[in-house]
Structure formats: structure tokens, C-alpha cells
Amino acid sequence: MVYSKDQLLARLKELQIDFSQYEHPVVLTVEAQAKYVGNVGGALSKNLFLKDKKHRYYVVSALADTKVDMKVLSQRLGLGKGGLRMAPEEALGEILKVPLGCVTPFALVNESASHVSLLLDKGFKTQECCIFHPLSNDMSISLNAFGLDKFLKSIGRDPTYIDLEANPPVGKDQPPDRASLVPSGSTVLPDLPEKTPSQDSSGNHPSAGNNSTAVTAKADKPSNAVQNVKEKSVNGVRPLIPSTDAGKFVEELLDRTSTLLLSEISEDSIKRHGGQLGAEVANNIKKCLREDLKNLATIFKNTAYTEGFYAGTHYQPKRL
């Protein structure tokens, strides 16, 4: 069973957990969420879905103004400095069963997330109420730490609150203080071909590769003008689509489409296909661009996801 927002809210009511709910437009960042619920009296949260090199998964849930250093946290778990990174988008659907922007402790209600480790900010204990998305980012709910604990215990979780800003020394005579939180019976997913590299802890990500070389190989003796267009595409490195600019994203799609279209039209192809040239070109474009456009769409979506986490880690709410 995969829980929906309504089913989760019904379960909270069954457990007699007091909470308030606030509907709002879909939001992807803590900053955007604050525009709608920043004045309701609760503390906003940011939530990270992480994985280690052995495909063990973690949800880190913290107050919006808590500084989470992933390198330090990785060491405290006994994973080394670079042992943690953002989990790939595929894992969100496979394990947490939620879309982008909906990671919260409540996602652990799904059975597929039974081996995901949950690390809670001890700062939640100091707040009158804390605000989370209830499996959907078109709503926020506010409840206290006691209510959150009651829910987690109902699904067999023993809530663990830690100081996420602490940086205790780790060495030969000082073992990692949070190694016990590393999952022992994780569900291991096969290595998925990640179309885009995962973002690092600072929100940056390296440039993605391109498939334009394979595209240009389809051309049949193109004209000099067409050859120049293709050589520019193959030899030059295509930049990653900037930030979350939809206009530039569309321009990139059109640029790749027009480049391939020009490469498909040549004197030889006109002679061979005659009146069927249009259909032949359309089929070839679909075949050649399908994966390329999927990659671009994934880059755009993951970039928006990264921007959301980046905003979350830098948002400083006003203290009352």
C-alpha cells in the first residue's frame, strides 16, 4: 500500500494527533513555502533524502535554519567525508513513493521505506509546532514533536533526535558518534544509469554529457552549411541548461531539434525518399532525439530540485 495525502491525514486523526493543515499552491522550496505558512506560528523544516556508497538511504529532517554539513554528518555516521550524497530521483519513487519536493518524515509510512534511516534535528524539540508537507507539497501541516513521535512510533520507528550542527572529532580513539544510525538491512536497488550527476552538498552539479555525436552520424553527405552546424554541435560542449529558466530550456530543445533536422536533409536523402522524405525525417528525428530530450528534461527537473534544496539550506526564517 502506498499512502496518499488523504490517507496520511486520516491516520493522524485515528491516532488522535493534534495538527493544523494549510492548503497552498505547489511549492518546491522552503522559501516559497514560507510565503504561505511562514506566519502561522510554526517552525519550517527542510528535508534531505540521502544515500551512501553502499546504497543505504537516509532522511535528514531539520529546522530550516539548521546548518547541515553533509561531510561532517558522513563522518559522524562512520562513512568518511564523502560517504553521503543526494539520492537519485529514481529512489524517491522506488523507496519513499513521493515526488520531488515532498520528502518528510511522513514518507517513512510506506513499507518500501522500512530500511531508510531517519535523523531528526533536536531543534524540533524546542519548537511549539513544526511544519511539514503531508506527502504532497500543495499542503503543509503543523504539529508538535510529541505528535510527530506518536506517529513515528505507530509505524515502528523509535525517533532519534540529534544535534545536526555538532562536529565532534572522529579518529582512532574517537569512534563515530552516530554509526548506530546506519541502516543494517537496507533494500538495495541496482545501479541505475543516472542521466545527470547528483548534486553535491553545496547545491552544485557538474555539466552533463551530450549525445550529439550519435545524432550527426545519421547524416548522409550533408551540405557544407549543414556540416558546419553539426561540427559546432559535436565539437563544442553544450552547456547545462542554466538554473530553472524555462525559456532557455525551450531554446535548447529547439536548437537540438533544428540541428538534427538540417542534418537529415541532403541531396542524397531527397533522391532516395522523394515524396516520403517528410515522414522519413520525422521518424529519424523521433528516434534520435528521444533519449536526448529525456536527458534534457531530467536535467531541468533535477536542477529545479537542487535549487529547492539550496534555497532550503540558505533560508533564514525570522525568529519570533
Coordinates of C-alpha atoms in Angstrom, one line a residue:
M1 CA 0.0 0.0 0.0
V2 CA 1.3 3.5 -0.9
Y3 CA -0.1 6.2 1.3
S4 CA -1.8 9.3 -0.2
K5 CA -2.1 12.7 1.5
D6 CA -5.7 12.0 2.5
Q7 CA -4.8 8.6 3.9
L8 CA -2.0 10.1 6.0
L9 CA -4.3 12.8 7.4
A10 CA -6.9 10.2 8.2
R11 CA -4.2 8.1 10.1
L12 CA -3.1 11.2 12.1
K13 CA -6.8 11.7 13.1
E14 CA -7.1 8.0 14.0
L15 CA -4.1 8.4 16.3
Q16 CA -5.7 11.5 17.8
I17 CA -2.7 13.6 16.9
D18 CA -3.5 17.3 17.0
F19 CA -2.4 19.1 13.9
S20 CA -3.4 22.1 11.7
Q21 CA -3.5 21.9 7.9
Y22 CA -2.9 24.7 5.4
E23 CA -3.6 24.3 1.7
H24 CA -1.5 26.4 -0.7
P25 CA -0.1 26.2 -4.3
V26 CA 2.6 23.6 -5.0
V27 CA 6.0 24.8 -3.6
L28 CA 9.4 23.4 -4.2
T29 CA 11.5 25.4 -1.7
V30 CA 11.3 26.4 2.0
E31 CA 11.4 30.0 0.9
A32 CA 8.3 29.5 -1.3
Q33 CA 6.5 27.6 1.4
A34 CA 7.2 30.4 3.9
K35 CA 5.2 32.8 1.8
Y36 CA 2.1 30.8 2.6
V37 CA 2.7 29.4 6.1
G38 CA 5.6 31.4 7.4
N39 CA 3.3 33.4 9.7
V40 CA 1.2 30.6 11.2
G41 CA 3.4 30.2 14.3
G42 CA 5.3 27.0 13.5
A43 CA 8.9 26.3 12.6
L44 CA 9.6 25.4 8.9
S45 CA 11.6 22.3 8.1
K46 CA 13.9 21.2 5.4
N47 CA 14.2 17.5 4.5
L48 CA 17.0 15.8 2.6
F49 CA 16.9 12.3 1.1
L50 CA 20.5 10.9 1.0
K51 CA 22.3 7.7 0.1
D52 CA 25.7 6.3 0.9
K53 CA 28.1 4.3 -1.3
K54 CA 26.5 1.0 -0.3
H55 CA 23.0 2.1 -1.4
R56 CA 21.8 2.7 2.1
Y57 CA 19.3 5.6 2.4
Y58 CA 18.7 8.3 4.9
V59 CA 16.1 11.1 5.5
V60 CA 17.5 14.0 7.4
S61 CA 14.8 16.3 8.7
A62 CA 15.9 19.6 10.2
L63 CA 14.7 23.1 11.1
A64 CA 15.0 25.5 8.1
D65 CA 17.8 27.5 9.8
T66 CA 19.9 24.5 10.9
K67 CA 23.2 24.2 9.1
V68 CA 23.7 20.6 7.9
D69 CA 27.2 19.9 6.8
M70 CA 27.0 16.6 4.8
K71 CA 30.7 15.9 5.1
V72 CA 30.6 16.2 8.9
L73 CA 27.4 14.1 9.1
S74 CA 29.0 11.5 6.9
Q75 CA 32.0 11.2 9.2
R76 CA 29.7 11.0 12.3
L77 CA 28.0 8.0 10.6
G78 CA 31.3 6.4 10.0
L79 CA 31.1 6.8 6.2
G80 CA 34.1 9.0 5.7
K81 CA 34.0 12.6 4.4
G82 CA 32.4 11.8 1.1
G83 CA 30.2 9.0 2.1
L84 CA 26.9 10.8 1.6
R85 CA 25.3 12.4 -1.4
M86 CA 21.8 13.3 -2.6
A87 CA 19.8 10.2 -3.5
P88 CA 18.9 9.9 -7.2
E89 CA 15.4 10.9 -8.2
E90 CA 14.5 7.3 -9.1
A91 CA 14.9 6.3 -5.5
L92 CA 12.3 8.9 -4.5
G93 CA 9.7 6.9 -6.4
E94 CA 11.1 3.4 -5.7
I95 CA 11.6 3.8 -1.9
L96 CA 9.8 6.8 -0.5
K97 CA 7.0 6.8 -3.0
V98 CA 6.8 10.5 -3.1
P99 CA 7.6 13.1 -5.9
L100 CA 10.2 15.8 -5.8
G101 CA 9.7 18.3 -3.0
C102 CA 7.7 16.0 -0.8
V103 CA 10.4 14.4 1.4
T104 CA 9.4 14.5 5.1
P105 CA 9.5 12.0 8.0
F106 CA 5.9 11.1 7.0
A107 CA 7.2 9.4 3.8
L108 CA 8.5 6.6 6.0
V109 CA 4.9 5.4 6.5
N110 CA 5.3 3.4 3.2
E111 CA 6.6 -0.1 3.7
S112 CA 9.2 0.3 0.9
A113 CA 10.9 2.9 3.2
S114 CA 11.2 0.5 6.2
H115 CA 15.0 0.4 6.0
V116 CA 15.5 4.1 5.5
S117 CA 17.3 5.7 8.5
L118 CA 15.7 8.9 9.9
L119 CA 17.8 11.6 11.5
L120 CA 15.7 14.3 13.3
D121 CA 17.0 17.7 14.3
K122 CA 17.0 18.0 18.1
G123 CA 15.8 21.6 17.5
F124 CA 12.3 20.3 16.8
K125 CA 12.0 19.5 20.5
T126 CA 12.4 23.2 21.3
Q127 CA 9.6 24.4 19.0
E128 CA 5.9 24.7 19.9
C129 CA 5.0 23.4 16.5
C130 CA 6.9 22.2 13.4
I131 CA 5.7 22.4 9.8
F132 CA 5.9 19.6 7.2
H133 CA 4.4 18.5 3.9
P134 CA 2.0 15.6 4.3
L135 CA 3.3 13.6 1.3
S136 CA 2.2 16.4 -1.0
N137 CA 3.7 19.8 -1.4
D138 CA 0.4 21.5 -2.1
M139 CA -0.4 21.4 1.7
S140 CA 1.5 21.9 4.9
I141 CA 0.6 20.6 8.4
S142 CA 1.7 21.9 11.7
L143 CA 2.2 19.6 14.8
N144 CA 4.4 19.4 17.8
A145 CA 7.3 17.0 18.4
F146 CA 5.1 14.8 20.7
G147 CA 2.7 14.3 17.8
L148 CA 5.4 13.5 15.4
D149 CA 6.9 11.0 17.8
K150 CA 3.5 9.4 18.3
F151 CA 3.1 8.9 14.5
L152 CA 6.6 7.5 14.1
K153 CA 6.1 5.0 16.9
S154 CA 2.9 3.9 15.3
I155 CA 4.9 2.8 12.3
G156 CA 7.5 1.0 14.4
R157 CA 10.0 3.9 14.5
D158 CA 11.9 4.9 17.5
P159 CA 12.5 8.7 16.9
T160 CA 16.2 9.7 17.2
Y161 CA 16.9 13.4 17.7
I162 CA 20.5 14.6 17.2
D163 CA 22.4 17.9 17.1
L164 CA 22.9 18.2 13.3
E165 CA 25.3 21.2 13.8
A166 CA 27.7 19.3 16.1
N167 CA 31.1 18.5 14.8
P168 CA 32.7 16.0 17.3
P169 CA 36.2 14.8 16.5
V170 CA 36.4 11.4 14.8
G171 CA 39.6 9.4 14.9
K172 CA 41.3 6.2 16.1
D173 CA 40.4 6.7 19.7
Q174 CA 37.2 8.6 19.0
P175 CA 34.7 6.5 17.0
P176 CA 31.9 8.0 15.0
D177 CA 29.2 9.0 17.5
R178 CA 26.2 8.2 15.1
A179 CA 27.4 5.0 13.5
S180 CA 24.4 3.2 15.0
L181 CA 22.1 5.1 12.7
V182 CA 23.5 3.5 9.6
P183 CA 20.8 1.1 8.2
S184 CA 21.7 -2.6 8.6
G185 CA 19.1 -4.3 6.4
S186 CA 18.6 -1.8 3.6
T187 CA 16.7 -2.5 0.4
V188 CA 19.5 -2.3 -2.2
L189 CA 18.5 -1.0 -5.6
P190 CA 20.5 -1.9 -8.7
D191 CA 22.8 0.8 -10.0
L192 CA 20.6 3.0 -12.1
P193 CA 22.1 4.8 -15.1
E194 CA 21.9 8.3 -13.7
K195 CA 21.1 10.6 -16.6
T196 CA 22.5 13.5 -14.6
P197 CA 25.0 13.5 -11.8
S198 CA 23.7 14.0 -8.3
Q199 CA 24.2 17.4 -6.8
D200 CA 26.7 17.8 -4.0
S201 CA 26.1 19.3 -0.6
S202 CA 26.6 22.9 -1.8
G203 CA 23.9 22.5 -4.5
N204 CA 26.3 22.4 -7.4
H205 CA 26.5 19.8 -10.0
P206 CA 28.9 19.1 -12.9
S207 CA 28.0 19.6 -16.5
A208 CA 26.0 16.8 -18.2
G209 CA 27.3 15.0 -21.3
N210 CA 25.5 15.1 -24.7
N211 CA 24.5 12.7 -27.4
S212 CA 25.1 15.0 -30.4
T213 CA 27.9 12.8 -31.8
A214 CA 25.5 10.0 -32.3
V215 CA 23.0 12.3 -33.9
T216 CA 25.4 13.6 -36.5
A217 CA 26.4 10.1 -37.6
K218 CA 22.9 9.8 -39.1
A219 CA 23.5 12.4 -41.9
D220 CA 24.0 11.4 -45.5
K221 CA 26.6 13.6 -47.2
P222 CA 25.3 16.9 -45.9
S223 CA 26.0 20.2 -47.5
N224 CA 28.8 22.4 -46.2
A225 CA 26.4 24.6 -44.3
V226 CA 24.8 21.6 -42.6
Q227 CA 28.3 20.2 -41.8
N228 CA 29.3 23.4 -40.1
V229 CA 26.2 23.3 -37.9
K230 CA 26.8 19.7 -36.9
E231 CA 30.5 20.2 -36.2
K232 CA 29.7 23.1 -33.9
S233 CA 27.3 20.8 -32.1
V234 CA 29.7 17.8 -31.8
N235 CA 33.0 19.6 -31.1
G236 CA 31.6 22.3 -28.8
V237 CA 30.5 21.3 -25.3
R238 CA 26.8 22.0 -24.8
P239 CA 26.3 24.0 -21.6
L240 CA 24.0 22.7 -18.9
I241 CA 20.6 24.3 -19.0
P242 CA 21.0 27.4 -16.8
S243 CA 19.3 27.3 -13.5
T244 CA 15.5 26.7 -13.9
D245 CA 14.9 29.1 -16.8
A246 CA 12.1 27.6 -18.8
G247 CA 12.8 29.9 -21.8
K248 CA 16.4 28.8 -22.1
F249 CA 15.3 25.2 -21.6
V250 CA 12.9 25.5 -24.6
E251 CA 15.6 27.2 -26.7
E252 CA 17.9 24.3 -26.0
L253 CA 15.3 21.9 -27.2
L254 CA 14.6 23.9 -30.4
D255 CA 18.4 24.2 -31.1
R256 CA 18.9 20.5 -30.9
T257 CA 15.8 19.7 -33.0
S258 CA 16.8 22.2 -35.7
T259 CA 20.4 20.9 -35.8
L260 CA 19.1 17.3 -36.3
L261 CA 16.5 18.5 -38.9
L262 CA 19.2 20.1 -41.0
S263 CA 21.4 17.1 -40.8
E264 CA 18.6 14.8 -42.1
I265 CA 18.1 16.9 -45.3
S266 CA 20.6 16.4 -48.1
E267 CA 20.6 15.9 -51.8
D268 CA 21.1 12.2 -51.4
S269 CA 18.2 11.8 -48.9
I270 CA 15.9 13.7 -51.3
K271 CA 16.7 11.4 -54.1
R272 CA 16.2 8.3 -52.0
H273 CA 13.0 9.2 -50.3
G274 CA 11.3 11.6 -52.7
G275 CA 7.7 12.3 -51.5
Q276 CA 8.3 10.3 -48.4
L277 CA 11.1 12.5 -47.2
G278 CA 8.9 14.3 -44.7
A279 CA 7.8 11.1 -43.0
E280 CA 11.3 9.6 -43.0
V281 CA 12.8 12.8 -41.5
A282 CA 10.1 12.9 -38.8
N283 CA 10.7 9.2 -37.9
N284 CA 14.5 9.7 -37.7
I285 CA 14.2 12.8 -35.6
K286 CA 11.9 11.0 -33.1
K287 CA 14.3 8.1 -32.9
C288 CA 17.4 10.2 -32.5
L289 CA 16.0 12.8 -30.1
R290 CA 14.0 10.7 -27.8
E291 CA 16.8 9.9 -25.3
D292 CA 18.4 13.3 -25.8
L293 CA 15.2 15.1 -24.8
K294 CA 14.6 12.8 -21.9
N295 CA 18.1 13.7 -20.7
L296 CA 17.4 17.4 -21.0
A297 CA 14.0 17.1 -19.2
T298 CA 15.7 15.2 -16.4
I299 CA 18.5 17.9 -16.2
F300 CA 15.9 20.6 -16.0
K301 CA 13.8 18.8 -13.3
N302 CA 16.9 17.9 -11.2
T303 CA 18.2 21.5 -11.5
A304 CA 14.9 22.7 -10.1
Y305 CA 15.2 20.1 -7.3
T306 CA 18.7 21.3 -6.5
E307 CA 17.6 24.9 -6.4
G308 CA 14.9 23.9 -3.9
F309 CA 17.4 22.2 -1.6
Y310 CA 19.9 25.1 -2.0
A311 CA 17.2 27.6 -1.0
G312 CA 16.2 25.4 1.9
T313 CA 19.7 25.2 3.3
H314 CA 20.2 29.0 3.0
Y315 CA 16.8 30.2 4.1
Q316 CA 16.9 32.0 7.5
P317 CA 13.4 32.4 8.9
K318 CA 12.6 35.4 11.1
R319 CA 12.7 34.4 14.8
L320 CA 9.7 35.4 16.8

